[in-house]
Coordinates of C-alpha atoms in Angstrom, one line a residue:
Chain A
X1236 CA 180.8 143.1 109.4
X1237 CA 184.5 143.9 108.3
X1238 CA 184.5 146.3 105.2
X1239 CA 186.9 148.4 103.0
X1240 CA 185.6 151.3 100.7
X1241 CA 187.8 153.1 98.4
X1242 CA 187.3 156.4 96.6
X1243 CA 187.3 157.7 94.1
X1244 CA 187.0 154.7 92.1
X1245 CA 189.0 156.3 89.1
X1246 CA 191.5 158.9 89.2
X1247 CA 193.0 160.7 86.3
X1248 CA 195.9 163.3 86.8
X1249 CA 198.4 164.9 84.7
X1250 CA 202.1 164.3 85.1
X1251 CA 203.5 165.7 88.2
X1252 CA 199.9 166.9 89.9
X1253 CA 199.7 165.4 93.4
X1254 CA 196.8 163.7 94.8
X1255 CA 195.7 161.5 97.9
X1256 CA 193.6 158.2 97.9
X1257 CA 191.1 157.4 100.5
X1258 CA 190.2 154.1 102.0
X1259 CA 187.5 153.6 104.8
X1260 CA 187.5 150.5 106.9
X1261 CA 185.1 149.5 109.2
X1262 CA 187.0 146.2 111.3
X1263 CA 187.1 144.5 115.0
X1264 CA 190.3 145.1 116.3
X1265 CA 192.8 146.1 113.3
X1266 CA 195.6 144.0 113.2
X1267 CA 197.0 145.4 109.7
X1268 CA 196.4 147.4 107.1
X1269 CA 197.7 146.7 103.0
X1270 CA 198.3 148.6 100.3
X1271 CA 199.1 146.9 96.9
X1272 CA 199.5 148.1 93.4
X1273 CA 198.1 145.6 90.6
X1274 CA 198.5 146.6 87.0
X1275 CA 195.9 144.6 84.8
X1276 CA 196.2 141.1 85.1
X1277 CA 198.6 140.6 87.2
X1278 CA 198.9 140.0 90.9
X1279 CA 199.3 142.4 93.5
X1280 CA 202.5 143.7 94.7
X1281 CA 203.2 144.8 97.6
X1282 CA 203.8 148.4 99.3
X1283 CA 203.2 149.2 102.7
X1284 CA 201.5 147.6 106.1
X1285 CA 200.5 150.1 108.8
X1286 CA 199.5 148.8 112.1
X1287 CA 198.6 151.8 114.3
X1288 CA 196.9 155.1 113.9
X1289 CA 199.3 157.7 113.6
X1290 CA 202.0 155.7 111.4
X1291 CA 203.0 156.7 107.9
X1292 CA 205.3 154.9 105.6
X1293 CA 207.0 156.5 102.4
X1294 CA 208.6 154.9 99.1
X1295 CA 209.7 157.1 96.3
X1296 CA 206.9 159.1 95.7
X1297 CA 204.3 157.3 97.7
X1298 CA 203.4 157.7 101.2
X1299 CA 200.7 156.0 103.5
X1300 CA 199.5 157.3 106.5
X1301 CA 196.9 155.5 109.5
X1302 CA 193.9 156.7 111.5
X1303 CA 191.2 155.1 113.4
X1304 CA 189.1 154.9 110.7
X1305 CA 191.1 155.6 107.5
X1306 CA 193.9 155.3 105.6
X1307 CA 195.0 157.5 102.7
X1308 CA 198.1 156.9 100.0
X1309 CA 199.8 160.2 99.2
X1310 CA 201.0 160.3 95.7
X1311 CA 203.9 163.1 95.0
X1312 CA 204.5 164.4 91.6
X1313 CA 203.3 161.0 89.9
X1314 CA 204.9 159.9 86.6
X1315 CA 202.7 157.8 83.9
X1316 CA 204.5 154.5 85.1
X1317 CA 202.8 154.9 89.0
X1318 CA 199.4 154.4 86.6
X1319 CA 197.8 150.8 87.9
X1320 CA 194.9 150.1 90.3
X1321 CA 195.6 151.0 94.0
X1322 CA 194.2 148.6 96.2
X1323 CA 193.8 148.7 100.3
X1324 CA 193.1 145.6 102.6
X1325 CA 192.4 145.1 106.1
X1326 CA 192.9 141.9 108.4
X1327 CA 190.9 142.0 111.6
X1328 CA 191.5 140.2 114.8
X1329 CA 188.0 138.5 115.4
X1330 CA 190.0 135.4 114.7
X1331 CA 190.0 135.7 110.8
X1332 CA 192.8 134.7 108.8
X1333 CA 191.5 136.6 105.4
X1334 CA 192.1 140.1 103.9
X1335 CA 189.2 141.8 103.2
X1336 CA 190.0 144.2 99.9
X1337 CA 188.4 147.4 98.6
X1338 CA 187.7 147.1 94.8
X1339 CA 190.4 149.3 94.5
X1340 CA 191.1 152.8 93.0
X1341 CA 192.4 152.8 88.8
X1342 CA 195.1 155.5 88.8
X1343 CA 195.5 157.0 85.0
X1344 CA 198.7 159.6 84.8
X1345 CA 198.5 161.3 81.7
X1346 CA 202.1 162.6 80.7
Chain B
X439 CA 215.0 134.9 96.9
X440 CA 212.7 133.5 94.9
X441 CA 208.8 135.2 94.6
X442 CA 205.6 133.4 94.8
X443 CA 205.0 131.1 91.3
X444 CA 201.6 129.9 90.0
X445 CA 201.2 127.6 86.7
X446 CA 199.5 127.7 84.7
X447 CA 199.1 131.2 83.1
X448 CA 195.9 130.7 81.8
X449 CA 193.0 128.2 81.5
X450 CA 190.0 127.3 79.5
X451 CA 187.5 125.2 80.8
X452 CA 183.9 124.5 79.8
X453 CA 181.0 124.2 82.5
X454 CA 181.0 121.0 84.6
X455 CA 184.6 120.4 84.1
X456 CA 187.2 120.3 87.4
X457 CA 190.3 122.3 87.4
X458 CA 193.8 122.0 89.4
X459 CA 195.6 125.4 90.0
X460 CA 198.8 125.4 91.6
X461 CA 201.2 127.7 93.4
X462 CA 204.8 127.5 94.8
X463 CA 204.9 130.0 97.9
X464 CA 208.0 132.3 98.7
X465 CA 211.2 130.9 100.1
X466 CA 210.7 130.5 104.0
X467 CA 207.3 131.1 103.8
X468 CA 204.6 128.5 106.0
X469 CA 201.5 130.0 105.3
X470 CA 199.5 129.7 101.4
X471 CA 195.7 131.9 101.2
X472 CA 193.8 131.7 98.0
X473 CA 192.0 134.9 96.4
X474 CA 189.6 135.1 93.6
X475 CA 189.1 138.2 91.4
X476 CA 186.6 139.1 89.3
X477 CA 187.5 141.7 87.0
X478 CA 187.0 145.5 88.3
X479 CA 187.0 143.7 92.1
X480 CA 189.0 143.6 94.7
X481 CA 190.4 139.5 95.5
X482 CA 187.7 137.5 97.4
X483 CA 189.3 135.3 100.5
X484 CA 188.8 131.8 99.6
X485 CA 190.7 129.4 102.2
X486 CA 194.6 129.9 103.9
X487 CA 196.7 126.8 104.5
X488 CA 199.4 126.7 107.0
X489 CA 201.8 124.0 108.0
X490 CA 199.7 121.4 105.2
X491 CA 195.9 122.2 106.8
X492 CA 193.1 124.8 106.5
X493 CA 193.4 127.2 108.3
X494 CA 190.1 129.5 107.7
X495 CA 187.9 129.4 104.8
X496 CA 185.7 132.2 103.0
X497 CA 182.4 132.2 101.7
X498 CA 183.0 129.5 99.0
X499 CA 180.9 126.1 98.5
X500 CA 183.0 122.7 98.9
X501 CA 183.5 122.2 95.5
X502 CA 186.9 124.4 95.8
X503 CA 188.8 122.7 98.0
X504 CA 192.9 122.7 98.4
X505 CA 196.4 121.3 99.6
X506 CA 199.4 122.0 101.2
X507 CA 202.1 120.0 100.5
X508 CA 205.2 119.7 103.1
X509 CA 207.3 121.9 100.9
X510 CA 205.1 124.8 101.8
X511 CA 203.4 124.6 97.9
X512 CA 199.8 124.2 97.4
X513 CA 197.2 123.7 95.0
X514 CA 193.4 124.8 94.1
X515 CA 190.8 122.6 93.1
X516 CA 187.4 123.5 91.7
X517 CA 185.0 121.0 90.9
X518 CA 181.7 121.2 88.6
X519 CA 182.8 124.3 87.5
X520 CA 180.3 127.1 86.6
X521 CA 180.3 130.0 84.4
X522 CA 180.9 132.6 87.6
X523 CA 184.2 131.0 88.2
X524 CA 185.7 132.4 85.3
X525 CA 188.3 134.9 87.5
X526 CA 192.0 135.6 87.9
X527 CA 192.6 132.9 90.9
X528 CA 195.8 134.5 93.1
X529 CA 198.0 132.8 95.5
X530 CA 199.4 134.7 98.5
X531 CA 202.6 133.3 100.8
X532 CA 203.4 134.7 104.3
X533 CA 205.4 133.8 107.4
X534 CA 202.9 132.6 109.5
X535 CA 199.1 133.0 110.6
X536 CA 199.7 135.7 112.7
X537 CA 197.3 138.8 112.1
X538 CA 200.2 141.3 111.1
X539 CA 201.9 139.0 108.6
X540 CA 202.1 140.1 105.2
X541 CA 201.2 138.8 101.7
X542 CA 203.0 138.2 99.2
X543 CA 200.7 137.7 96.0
X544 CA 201.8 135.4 93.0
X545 CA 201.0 136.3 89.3
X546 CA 197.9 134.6 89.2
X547 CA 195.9 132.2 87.3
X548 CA 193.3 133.3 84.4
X549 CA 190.4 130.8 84.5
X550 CA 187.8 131.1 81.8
X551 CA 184.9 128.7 81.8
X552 CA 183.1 128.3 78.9

């Protein structure tokens, strides 16, 4: 069965100290991999698709990278205003339409 | 370019009652999946529509069922609703079904059943 796990669930970090978030997916045949950012209650917004193991993406002080069997969102010298919940999806190629989401990781940046 | 809409904002509902969400996809954009959130979860697939039929469905009973209409918008419907249905129902738009297309999520709607 297709699954995303995210850790930690909660992350608290002062202004300007780096730190990475993980997600583990377990799917048949990757055909994409999501990150959004959702701040509470409102919808997700977009930030990077990967495809392939071995592909990173960066915007400002964010930066996603791809293996086999993980993904993990670099965050560089955060400022309070990248605090919201960090979420990772997956979309398989069994013939499934859906994305299948972590619960996410809650980001706190403490100035 | 304009961004995925939903209306309304926020609903209140009581138990049994039916409920009509709707969404207005992204310009150029086909495809329209459905998500609901609980709070502290991640969205839960409910069904995708693309070119005005269903196009894969999640693990939700018949009661919700949906629409595409020819200008790409849709809309949700819930029947008999029940307490667990109280969520933040989301709206996604992509170009196309193909497995690398990406989402683009609305705003979302607040339901609260009663």
């Amino acid at each position: 069965e297709d699954q995303v796990t995210q850790s930690p669930e909660a992350l608290r970090l002062q202004e300007g100290e780096s730190s990475s978030l993980n997600c583990s997916y377990t799917v048949s045949g990757l055909r994409g991999l999501f990150w959004y950012r959702q701040d509470p209650g409102k919808g997700p917004e977009f930030l990077f698709t990967l495809y392939s193991a071995g592909e990173e993406k960066e915007k400002e002080r964010l930066k996603a990278t791809l293996t086999k069997k993980e993904s993990f969102l670099h965050i560089t010298a955060p400022k309070p205003e990248d605090s919201a919940t960090y979420l990772c999806a997956v979309r398989g190629g069994s013939g499934t339409y859906k994305y299948i989401f972590g619960t996410g990781t809650r980001l706190k940046v403490l100035a | 370019e304009t961004g995925v809409t939903q209306s309304p904002t926020h609903l209140i509902k009581t138990r049994g009652q039916q409920v009509t969400l709707r969404c207005s996809s992204q310009s150029g954009h086909n495809t329209v999946s459905w998500y609901q959130q609980a709070l502290g979860q991640g969205p839960q697939f409910i069904f995708q529509y693309y070119r005005e039929e269903e196009n894969g469905r999640g693990n939700f009973p018949p009661r919700f069922s949906g629409l595409q209409f020819p200008n790409y918008s849709s809309e949700l419907n819930v029947n008999a609703l029940e307490l667990d249905d109280s969520a933040l129902y989301l709206c996604a738009s992509s170009l196309g079904t193909a497995g690398t297309d990406t989402q683009y999520f609305g705003p979302g709607t607040r339901l609260t059943v009663l």
